[in-house]
Tab-separated table of C-alpha atoms and ligand atoms in Angstrom:
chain	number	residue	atom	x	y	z
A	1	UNK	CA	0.000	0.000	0.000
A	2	UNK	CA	1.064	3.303	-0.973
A	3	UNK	CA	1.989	5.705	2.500
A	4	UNK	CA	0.789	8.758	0.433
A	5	UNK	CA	-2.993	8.061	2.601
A	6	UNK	CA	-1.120	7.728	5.808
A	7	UNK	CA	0.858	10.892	5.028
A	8	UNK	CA	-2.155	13.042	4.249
A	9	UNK	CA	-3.856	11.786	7.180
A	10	UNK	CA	-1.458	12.924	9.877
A	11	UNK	CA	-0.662	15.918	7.514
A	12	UNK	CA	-4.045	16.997	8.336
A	13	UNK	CA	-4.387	16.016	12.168
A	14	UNK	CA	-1.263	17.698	12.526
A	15	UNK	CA	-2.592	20.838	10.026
A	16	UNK	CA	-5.614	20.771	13.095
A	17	UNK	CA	-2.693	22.068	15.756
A	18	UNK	CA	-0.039	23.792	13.968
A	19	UNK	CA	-0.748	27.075	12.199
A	20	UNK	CA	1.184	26.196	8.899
A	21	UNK	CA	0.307	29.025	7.306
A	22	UNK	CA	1.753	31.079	10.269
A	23	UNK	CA	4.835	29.275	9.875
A	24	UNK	CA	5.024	29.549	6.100
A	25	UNK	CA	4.812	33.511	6.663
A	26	UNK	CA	7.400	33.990	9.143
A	27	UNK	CA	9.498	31.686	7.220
A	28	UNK	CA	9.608	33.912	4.255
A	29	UNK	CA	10.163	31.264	1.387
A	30	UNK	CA	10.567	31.119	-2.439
A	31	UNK	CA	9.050	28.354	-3.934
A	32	UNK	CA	8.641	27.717	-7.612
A	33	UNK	CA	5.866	25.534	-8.086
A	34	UNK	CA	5.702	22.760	-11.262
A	35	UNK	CA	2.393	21.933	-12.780
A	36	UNK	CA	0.994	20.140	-15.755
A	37	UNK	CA	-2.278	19.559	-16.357
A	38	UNK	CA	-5.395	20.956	-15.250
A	39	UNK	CA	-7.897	18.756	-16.465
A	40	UNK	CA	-11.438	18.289	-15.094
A	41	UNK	CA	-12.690	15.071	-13.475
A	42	UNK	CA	-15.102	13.799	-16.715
A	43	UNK	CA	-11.635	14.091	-18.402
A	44	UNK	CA	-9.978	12.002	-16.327
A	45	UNK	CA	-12.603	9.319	-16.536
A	46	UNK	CA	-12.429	9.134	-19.705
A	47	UNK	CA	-8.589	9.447	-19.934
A	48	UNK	CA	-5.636	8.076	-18.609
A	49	UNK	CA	-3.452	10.706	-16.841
A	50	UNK	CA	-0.633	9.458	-14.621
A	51	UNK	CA	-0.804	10.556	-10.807
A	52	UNK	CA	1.864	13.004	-11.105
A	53	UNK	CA	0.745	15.342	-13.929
A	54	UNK	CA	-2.939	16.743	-13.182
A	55	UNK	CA	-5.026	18.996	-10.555
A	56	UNK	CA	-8.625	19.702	-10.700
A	57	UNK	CA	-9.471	23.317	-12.181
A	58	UNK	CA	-10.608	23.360	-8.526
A	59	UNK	CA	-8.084	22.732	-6.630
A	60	UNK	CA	-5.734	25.033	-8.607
A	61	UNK	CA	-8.483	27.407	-8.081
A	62	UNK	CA	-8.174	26.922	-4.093
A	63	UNK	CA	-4.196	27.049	-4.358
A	64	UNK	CA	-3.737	30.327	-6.043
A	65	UNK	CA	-6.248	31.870	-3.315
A	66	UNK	CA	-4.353	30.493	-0.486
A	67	UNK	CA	-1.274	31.650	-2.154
A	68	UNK	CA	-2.133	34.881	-2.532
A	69	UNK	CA	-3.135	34.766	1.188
A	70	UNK	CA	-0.110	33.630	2.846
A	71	UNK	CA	2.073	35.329	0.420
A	72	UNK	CA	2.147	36.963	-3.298
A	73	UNK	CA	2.058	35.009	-6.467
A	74	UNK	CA	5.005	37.060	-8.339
A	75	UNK	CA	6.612	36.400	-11.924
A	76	UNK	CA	9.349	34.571	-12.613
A	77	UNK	CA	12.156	37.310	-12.868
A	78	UNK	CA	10.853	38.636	-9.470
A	79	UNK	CA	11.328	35.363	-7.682
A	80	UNK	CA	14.860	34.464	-8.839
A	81	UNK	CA	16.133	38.465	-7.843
A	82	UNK	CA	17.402	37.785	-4.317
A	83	UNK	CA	18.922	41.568	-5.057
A	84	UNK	CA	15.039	42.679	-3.961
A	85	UNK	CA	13.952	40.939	-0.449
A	86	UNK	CA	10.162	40.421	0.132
A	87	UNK	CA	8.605	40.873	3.364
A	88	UNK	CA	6.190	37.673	2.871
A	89	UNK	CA	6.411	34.185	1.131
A	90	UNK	CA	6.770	34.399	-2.316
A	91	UNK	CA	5.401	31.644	-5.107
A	92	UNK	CA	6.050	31.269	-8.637
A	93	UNK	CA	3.366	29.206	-10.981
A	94	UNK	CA	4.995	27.269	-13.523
A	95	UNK	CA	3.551	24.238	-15.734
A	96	UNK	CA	5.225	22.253	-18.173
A	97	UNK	CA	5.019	20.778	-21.635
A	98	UNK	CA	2.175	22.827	-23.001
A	99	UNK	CA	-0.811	21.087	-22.535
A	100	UNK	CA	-4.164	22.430	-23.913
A	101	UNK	CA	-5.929	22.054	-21.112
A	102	UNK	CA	-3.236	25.457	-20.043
A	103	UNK	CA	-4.969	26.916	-22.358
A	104	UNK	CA	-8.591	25.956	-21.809
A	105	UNK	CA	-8.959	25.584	-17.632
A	106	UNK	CA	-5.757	27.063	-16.406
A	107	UNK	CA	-5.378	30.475	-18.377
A	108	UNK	CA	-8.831	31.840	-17.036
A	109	UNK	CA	-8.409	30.750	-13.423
A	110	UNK	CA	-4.873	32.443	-13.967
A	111	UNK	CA	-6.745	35.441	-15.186
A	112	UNK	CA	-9.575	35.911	-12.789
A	113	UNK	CA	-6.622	35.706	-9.697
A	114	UNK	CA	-4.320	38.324	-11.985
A	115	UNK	CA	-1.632	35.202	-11.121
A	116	UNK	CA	1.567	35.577	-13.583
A	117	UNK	CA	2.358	31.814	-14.482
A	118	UNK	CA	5.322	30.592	-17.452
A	119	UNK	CA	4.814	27.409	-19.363
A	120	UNK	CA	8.043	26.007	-20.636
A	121	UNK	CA	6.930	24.623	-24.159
A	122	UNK	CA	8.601	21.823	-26.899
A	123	UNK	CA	8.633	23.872	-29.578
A	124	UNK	CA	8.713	20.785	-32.317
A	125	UNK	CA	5.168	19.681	-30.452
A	126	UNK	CA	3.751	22.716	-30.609
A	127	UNK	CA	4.420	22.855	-34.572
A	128	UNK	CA	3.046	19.307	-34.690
A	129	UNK	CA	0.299	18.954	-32.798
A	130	UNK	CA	1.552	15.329	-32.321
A	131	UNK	CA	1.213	14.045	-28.834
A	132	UNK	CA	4.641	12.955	-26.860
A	133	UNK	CA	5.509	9.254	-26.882
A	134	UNK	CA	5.034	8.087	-23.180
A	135	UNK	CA	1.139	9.726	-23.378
A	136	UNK	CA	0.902	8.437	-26.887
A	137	UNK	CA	1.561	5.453	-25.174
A	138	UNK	CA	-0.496	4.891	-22.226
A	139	UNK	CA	-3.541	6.348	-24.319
A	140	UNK	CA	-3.678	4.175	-26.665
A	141	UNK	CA	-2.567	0.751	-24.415
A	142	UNK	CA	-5.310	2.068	-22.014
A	143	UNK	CA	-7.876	2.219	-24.253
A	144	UNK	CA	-7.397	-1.232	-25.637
A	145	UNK	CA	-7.329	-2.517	-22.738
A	146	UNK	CA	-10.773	-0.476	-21.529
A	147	UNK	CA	-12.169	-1.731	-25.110
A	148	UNK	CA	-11.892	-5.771	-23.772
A	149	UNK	CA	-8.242	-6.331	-24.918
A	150	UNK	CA	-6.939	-6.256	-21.648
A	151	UNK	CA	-5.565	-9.937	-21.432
A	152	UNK	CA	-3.818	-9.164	-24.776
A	153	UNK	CA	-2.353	-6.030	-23.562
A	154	UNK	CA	-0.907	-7.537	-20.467
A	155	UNK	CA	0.836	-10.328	-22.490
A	156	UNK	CA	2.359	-7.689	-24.497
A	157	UNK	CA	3.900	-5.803	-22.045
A	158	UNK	CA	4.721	-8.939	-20.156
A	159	UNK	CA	6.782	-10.164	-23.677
A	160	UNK	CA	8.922	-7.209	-23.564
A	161	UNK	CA	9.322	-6.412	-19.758
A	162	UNK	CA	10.730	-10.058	-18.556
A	163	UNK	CA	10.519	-10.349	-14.913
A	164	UNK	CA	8.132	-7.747	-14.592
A	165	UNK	CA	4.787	-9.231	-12.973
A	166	UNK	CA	1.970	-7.579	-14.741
A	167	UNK	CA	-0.853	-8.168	-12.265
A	168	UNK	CA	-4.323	-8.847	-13.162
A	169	UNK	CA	-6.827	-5.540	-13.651
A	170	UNK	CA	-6.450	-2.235	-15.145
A	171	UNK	CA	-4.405	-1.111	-12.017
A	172	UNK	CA	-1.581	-3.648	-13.484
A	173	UNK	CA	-2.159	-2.476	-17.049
A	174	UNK	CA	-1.130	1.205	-15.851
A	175	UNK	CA	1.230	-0.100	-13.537
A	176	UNK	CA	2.909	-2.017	-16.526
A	177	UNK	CA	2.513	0.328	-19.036
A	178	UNK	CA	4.323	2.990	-16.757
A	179	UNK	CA	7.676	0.567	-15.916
A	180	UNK	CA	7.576	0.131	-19.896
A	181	UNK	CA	7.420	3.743	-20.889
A	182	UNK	CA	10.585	4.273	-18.274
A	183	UNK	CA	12.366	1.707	-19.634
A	184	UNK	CA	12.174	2.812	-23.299
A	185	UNK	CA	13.083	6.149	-21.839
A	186	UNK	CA	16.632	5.099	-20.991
A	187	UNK	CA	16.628	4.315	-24.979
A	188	UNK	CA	17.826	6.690	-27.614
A	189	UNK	CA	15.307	7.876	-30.081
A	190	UNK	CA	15.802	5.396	-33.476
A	191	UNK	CA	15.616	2.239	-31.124
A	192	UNK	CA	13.068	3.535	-28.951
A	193	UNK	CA	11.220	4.143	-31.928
A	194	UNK	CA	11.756	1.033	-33.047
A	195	UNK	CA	10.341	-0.856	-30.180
A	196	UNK	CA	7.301	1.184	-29.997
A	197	UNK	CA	6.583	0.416	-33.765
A	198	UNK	CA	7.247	-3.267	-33.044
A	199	UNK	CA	4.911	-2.767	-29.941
A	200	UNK	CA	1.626	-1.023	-31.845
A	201	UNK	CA	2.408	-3.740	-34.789
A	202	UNK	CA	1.733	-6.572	-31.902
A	203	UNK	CA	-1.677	-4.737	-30.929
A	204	UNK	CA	-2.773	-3.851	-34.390
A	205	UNK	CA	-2.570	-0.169	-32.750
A	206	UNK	CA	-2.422	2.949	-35.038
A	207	UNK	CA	1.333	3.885	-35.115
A	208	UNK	CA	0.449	7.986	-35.840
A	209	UNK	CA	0.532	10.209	-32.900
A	210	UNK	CA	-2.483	11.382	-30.941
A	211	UNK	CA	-2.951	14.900	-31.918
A	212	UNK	CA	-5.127	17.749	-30.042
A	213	UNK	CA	-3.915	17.201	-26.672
A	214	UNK	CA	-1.109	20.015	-26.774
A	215	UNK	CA	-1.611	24.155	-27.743
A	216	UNK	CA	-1.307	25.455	-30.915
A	217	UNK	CA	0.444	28.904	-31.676
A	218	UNK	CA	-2.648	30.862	-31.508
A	219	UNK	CA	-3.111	29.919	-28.080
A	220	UNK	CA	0.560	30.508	-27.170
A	221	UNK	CA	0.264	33.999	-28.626
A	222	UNK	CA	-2.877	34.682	-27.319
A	223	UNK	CA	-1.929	33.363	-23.705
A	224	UNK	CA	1.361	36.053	-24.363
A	225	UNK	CA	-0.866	38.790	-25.183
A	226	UNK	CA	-2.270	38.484	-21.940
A	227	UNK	CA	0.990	38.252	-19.992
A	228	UNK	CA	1.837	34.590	-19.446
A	229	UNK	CA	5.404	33.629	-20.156
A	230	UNK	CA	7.291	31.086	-22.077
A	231	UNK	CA	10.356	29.580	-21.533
A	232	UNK	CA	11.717	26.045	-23.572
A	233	UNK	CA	11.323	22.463	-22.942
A	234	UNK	CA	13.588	21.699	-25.659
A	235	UNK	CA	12.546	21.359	-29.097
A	236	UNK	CA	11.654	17.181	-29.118
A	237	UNK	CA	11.002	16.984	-25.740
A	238	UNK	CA	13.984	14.525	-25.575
A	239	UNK	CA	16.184	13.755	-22.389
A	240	UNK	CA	19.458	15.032	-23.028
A	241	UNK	CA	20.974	12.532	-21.600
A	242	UNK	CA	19.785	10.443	-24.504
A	243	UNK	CA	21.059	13.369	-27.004
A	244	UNK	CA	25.095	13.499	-27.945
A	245	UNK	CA	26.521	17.080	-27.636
A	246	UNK	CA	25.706	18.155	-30.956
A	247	UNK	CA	22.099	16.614	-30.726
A	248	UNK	CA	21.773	18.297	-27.319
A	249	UNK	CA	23.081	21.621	-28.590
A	250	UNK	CA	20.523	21.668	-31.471
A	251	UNK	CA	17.926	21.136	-29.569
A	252	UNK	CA	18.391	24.118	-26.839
A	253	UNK	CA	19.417	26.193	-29.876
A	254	UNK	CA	16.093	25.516	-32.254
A	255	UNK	CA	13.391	25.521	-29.596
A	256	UNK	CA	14.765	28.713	-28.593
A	257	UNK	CA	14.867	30.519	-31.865
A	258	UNK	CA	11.703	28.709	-32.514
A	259	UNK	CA	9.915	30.632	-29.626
A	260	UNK	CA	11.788	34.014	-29.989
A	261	UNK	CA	10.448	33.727	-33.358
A	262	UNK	CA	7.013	33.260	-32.707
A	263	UNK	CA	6.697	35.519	-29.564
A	264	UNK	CA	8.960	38.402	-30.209
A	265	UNK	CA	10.610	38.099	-27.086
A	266	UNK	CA	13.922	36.928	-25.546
A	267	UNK	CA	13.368	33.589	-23.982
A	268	UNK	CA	15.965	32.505	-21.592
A	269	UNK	CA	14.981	30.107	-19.597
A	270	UNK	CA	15.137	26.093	-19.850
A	271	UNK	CA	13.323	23.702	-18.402
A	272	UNK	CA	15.004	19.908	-18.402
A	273	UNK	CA	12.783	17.206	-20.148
A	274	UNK	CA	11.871	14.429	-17.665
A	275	UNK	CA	13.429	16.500	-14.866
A	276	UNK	CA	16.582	14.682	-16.316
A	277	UNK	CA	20.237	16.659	-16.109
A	278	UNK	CA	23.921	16.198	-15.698
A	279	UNK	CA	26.705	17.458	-15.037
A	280	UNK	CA	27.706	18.897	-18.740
A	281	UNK	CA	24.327	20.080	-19.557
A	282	UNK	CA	24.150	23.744	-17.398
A	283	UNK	CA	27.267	24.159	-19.406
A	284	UNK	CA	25.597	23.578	-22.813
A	285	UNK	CA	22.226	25.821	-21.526
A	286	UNK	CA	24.921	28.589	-21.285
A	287	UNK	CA	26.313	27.979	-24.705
A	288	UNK	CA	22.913	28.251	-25.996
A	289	UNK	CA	22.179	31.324	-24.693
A	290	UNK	CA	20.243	30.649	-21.950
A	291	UNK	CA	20.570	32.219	-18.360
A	292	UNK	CA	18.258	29.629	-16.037
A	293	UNK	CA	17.889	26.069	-16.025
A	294	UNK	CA	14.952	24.556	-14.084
A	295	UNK	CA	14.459	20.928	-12.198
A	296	UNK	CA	12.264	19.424	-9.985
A	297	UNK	CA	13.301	18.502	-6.667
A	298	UNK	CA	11.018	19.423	-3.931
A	299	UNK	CA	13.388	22.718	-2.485
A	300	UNK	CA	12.895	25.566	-1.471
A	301	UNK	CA	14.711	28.271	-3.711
A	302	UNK	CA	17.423	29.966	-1.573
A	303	UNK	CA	19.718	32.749	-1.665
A	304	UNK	CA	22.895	31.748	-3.922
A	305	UNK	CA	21.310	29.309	-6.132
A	306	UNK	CA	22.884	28.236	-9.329
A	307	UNK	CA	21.035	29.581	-12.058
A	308	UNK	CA	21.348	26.300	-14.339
A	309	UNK	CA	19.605	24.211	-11.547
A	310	UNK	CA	16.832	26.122	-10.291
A	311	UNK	CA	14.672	24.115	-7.491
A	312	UNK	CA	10.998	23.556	-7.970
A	313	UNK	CA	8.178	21.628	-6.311
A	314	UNK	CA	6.125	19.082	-8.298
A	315	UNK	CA	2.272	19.802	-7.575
A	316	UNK	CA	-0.388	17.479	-8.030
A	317	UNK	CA	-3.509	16.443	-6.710
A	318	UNK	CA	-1.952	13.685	-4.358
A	319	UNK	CA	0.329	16.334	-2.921
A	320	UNK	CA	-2.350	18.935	-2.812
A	321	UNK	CA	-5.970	16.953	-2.263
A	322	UNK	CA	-5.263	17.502	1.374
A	323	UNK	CA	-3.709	21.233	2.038
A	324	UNK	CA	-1.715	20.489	5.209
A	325	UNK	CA	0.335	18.038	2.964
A	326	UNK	CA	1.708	20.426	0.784
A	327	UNK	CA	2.207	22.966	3.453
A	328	UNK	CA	4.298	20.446	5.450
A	329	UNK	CA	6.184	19.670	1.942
A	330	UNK	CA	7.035	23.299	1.768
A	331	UNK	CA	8.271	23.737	4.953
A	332	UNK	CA	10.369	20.767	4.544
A	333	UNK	CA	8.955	18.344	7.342
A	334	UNK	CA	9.303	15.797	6.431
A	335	UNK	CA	11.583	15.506	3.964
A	336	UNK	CA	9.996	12.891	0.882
B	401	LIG	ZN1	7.892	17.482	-20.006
């Protein structure tokens, strides 16, 4: 059993007899918070969204009020200037990949709190349309499986995960079809590729992308006009680990041309695909003329950072159905 329920429940007996948001205020934080989707519950239903990408259009709702509550909602620049101190908490909304649903249920919420927010975008999906591989993946596999295949599904993913038990139920279909999307995510693009073809071939599954699912330039433009931000996500949404140098360098150099094109606008800041980065890729930001890099890692952002490694905290329903937990996350106690 997962302790996330246990968590949440002494999160909020605890949240009964300490006065987080006391402590949050006199603690004065920065925290850049990470978002993806905002989708409503009959999408979900219908859907399959993993855990760690989606909130409610309510919940965000909630979160942005109790934000602006216990601190200010600022823009990035503002945030990252230690140069200016701020007499209260300060958050920063960011969201990443570029999801439509931005667009659709996050922008007006955004608007109606006057909340600045930047969405780090993959330029080379945006011109596409076509949907990324791992939700390509689990979309399709899940609705096989919802449309009676199940049994076949599991075998397939069984056949090419060895060892991996792929339990009975669409709990072990998700379950599966996550290990096997983060496996083929320690592949480089042609063989990945290659499996997935082999994979769709096995399950008589339509090999072409998903499309609709991510914004178009209108919307990106339109969102601009209105004073969200942009930064990258590369331009193929590719971990760089699985790029060489020149691959890599390509990549930070197109998506970022590709947006300063399209907005009018310097765009200098990164944000790694996956979350993924090593050690030679804040140099290769820098060469590529960006100034910040961003990760996810559950910090606090703190005087003296290093530009190229910016903290954030991932946000999600789980983390945020119950309050308390993300208020204890914030503060740090405990420590996940
Ligand atoms: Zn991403």
């Amino acid at each position: 059993m997962s302790l996330l329920p246990v968590k949440r429940w002494v999160s909020r007996a605890c949240g009964l007899v300490v006065d987080l948001d006391g402590l949050l205020a006199r603690r004065r934080g920065r925290y850049v918070l990470a978002y993806h989707r905002v989708l409503p519950v009959g999408h979900l239903r219908r859907h399959y969204v993993q855990s760690a990408m989606w909130v409610t259009p309510e919940t965000f709702d909630r979160q942005l009020t109790w934000m602006a509550r216990v601190g200010r909602i600022v823009d990035l620049p503002e945030i990252l200037d230690f140069d200016t101190p701020s007499d209260r908490p300060l958050f920063a909304v960011t969201f990443d990949d570029g999801w439509r649903d931005n667009f659709a249920h996050a922008y007006p919420i955004l608007r109606r709190h006057q909340a600045p927010a930047t969405i780090f975008l993959v330029s080379g999906a945006i011109d596409s349309g076509a949907l990324f591989w791992v939700e390509d993946l689990f979309e399709k596999t899940w609705a096989a499986a919802r449309d009676g295949r199940e049994a076949e599904v599991r075998a397939a993913l069984a056949e090419r995960m060895p060892g991996v038990a792929v339990a009975p139920g669409r709990t072990g279909v998700g379950a599966a079809m996550e290990g096997y999307a983060e496996a083929l995510k320690e592949l480089r693009g042609p063989e990945r590729r290659e499996r997935l073809a082999d994979y769709y071939a096995a399950l008589d599954l339509d090999p072409e992308p998903i499309r609709g699912e991510l914004m178009d330039w209108a919307q990106v433009q339109e969102m601009a006009r209105g004073g969200v931000r942009f930064g990258s996500h590369g331009a193929s949404h590719e971990i760089l680990k699985n790029l060489d140098a020149d691959a890599a360098r390509h990549d930070l150099t197109t998506s970022k041309a590709a947006l300063e094109a399209r907005l009018g606008v310097p765009v200098d800041t990164f944000c790694y695909p996956n979350a993924r980065y090593e050690a030679a890729h804040p140099g290769l930001l820098a060469e590529a003329g960006y100034r910040y890099g961003f990760r996810i890692d559950n910090l606090p952002l703190t005087a003296g950072y290093d530009p190229y490694l910016v903290p954030r905290f991932l946000v999600n329903e789980s983390v945020c159905a119950e309050p308390s937990y993300l208020k204890f996350r914030l503060l740090g106690v405990p420590r996940y």
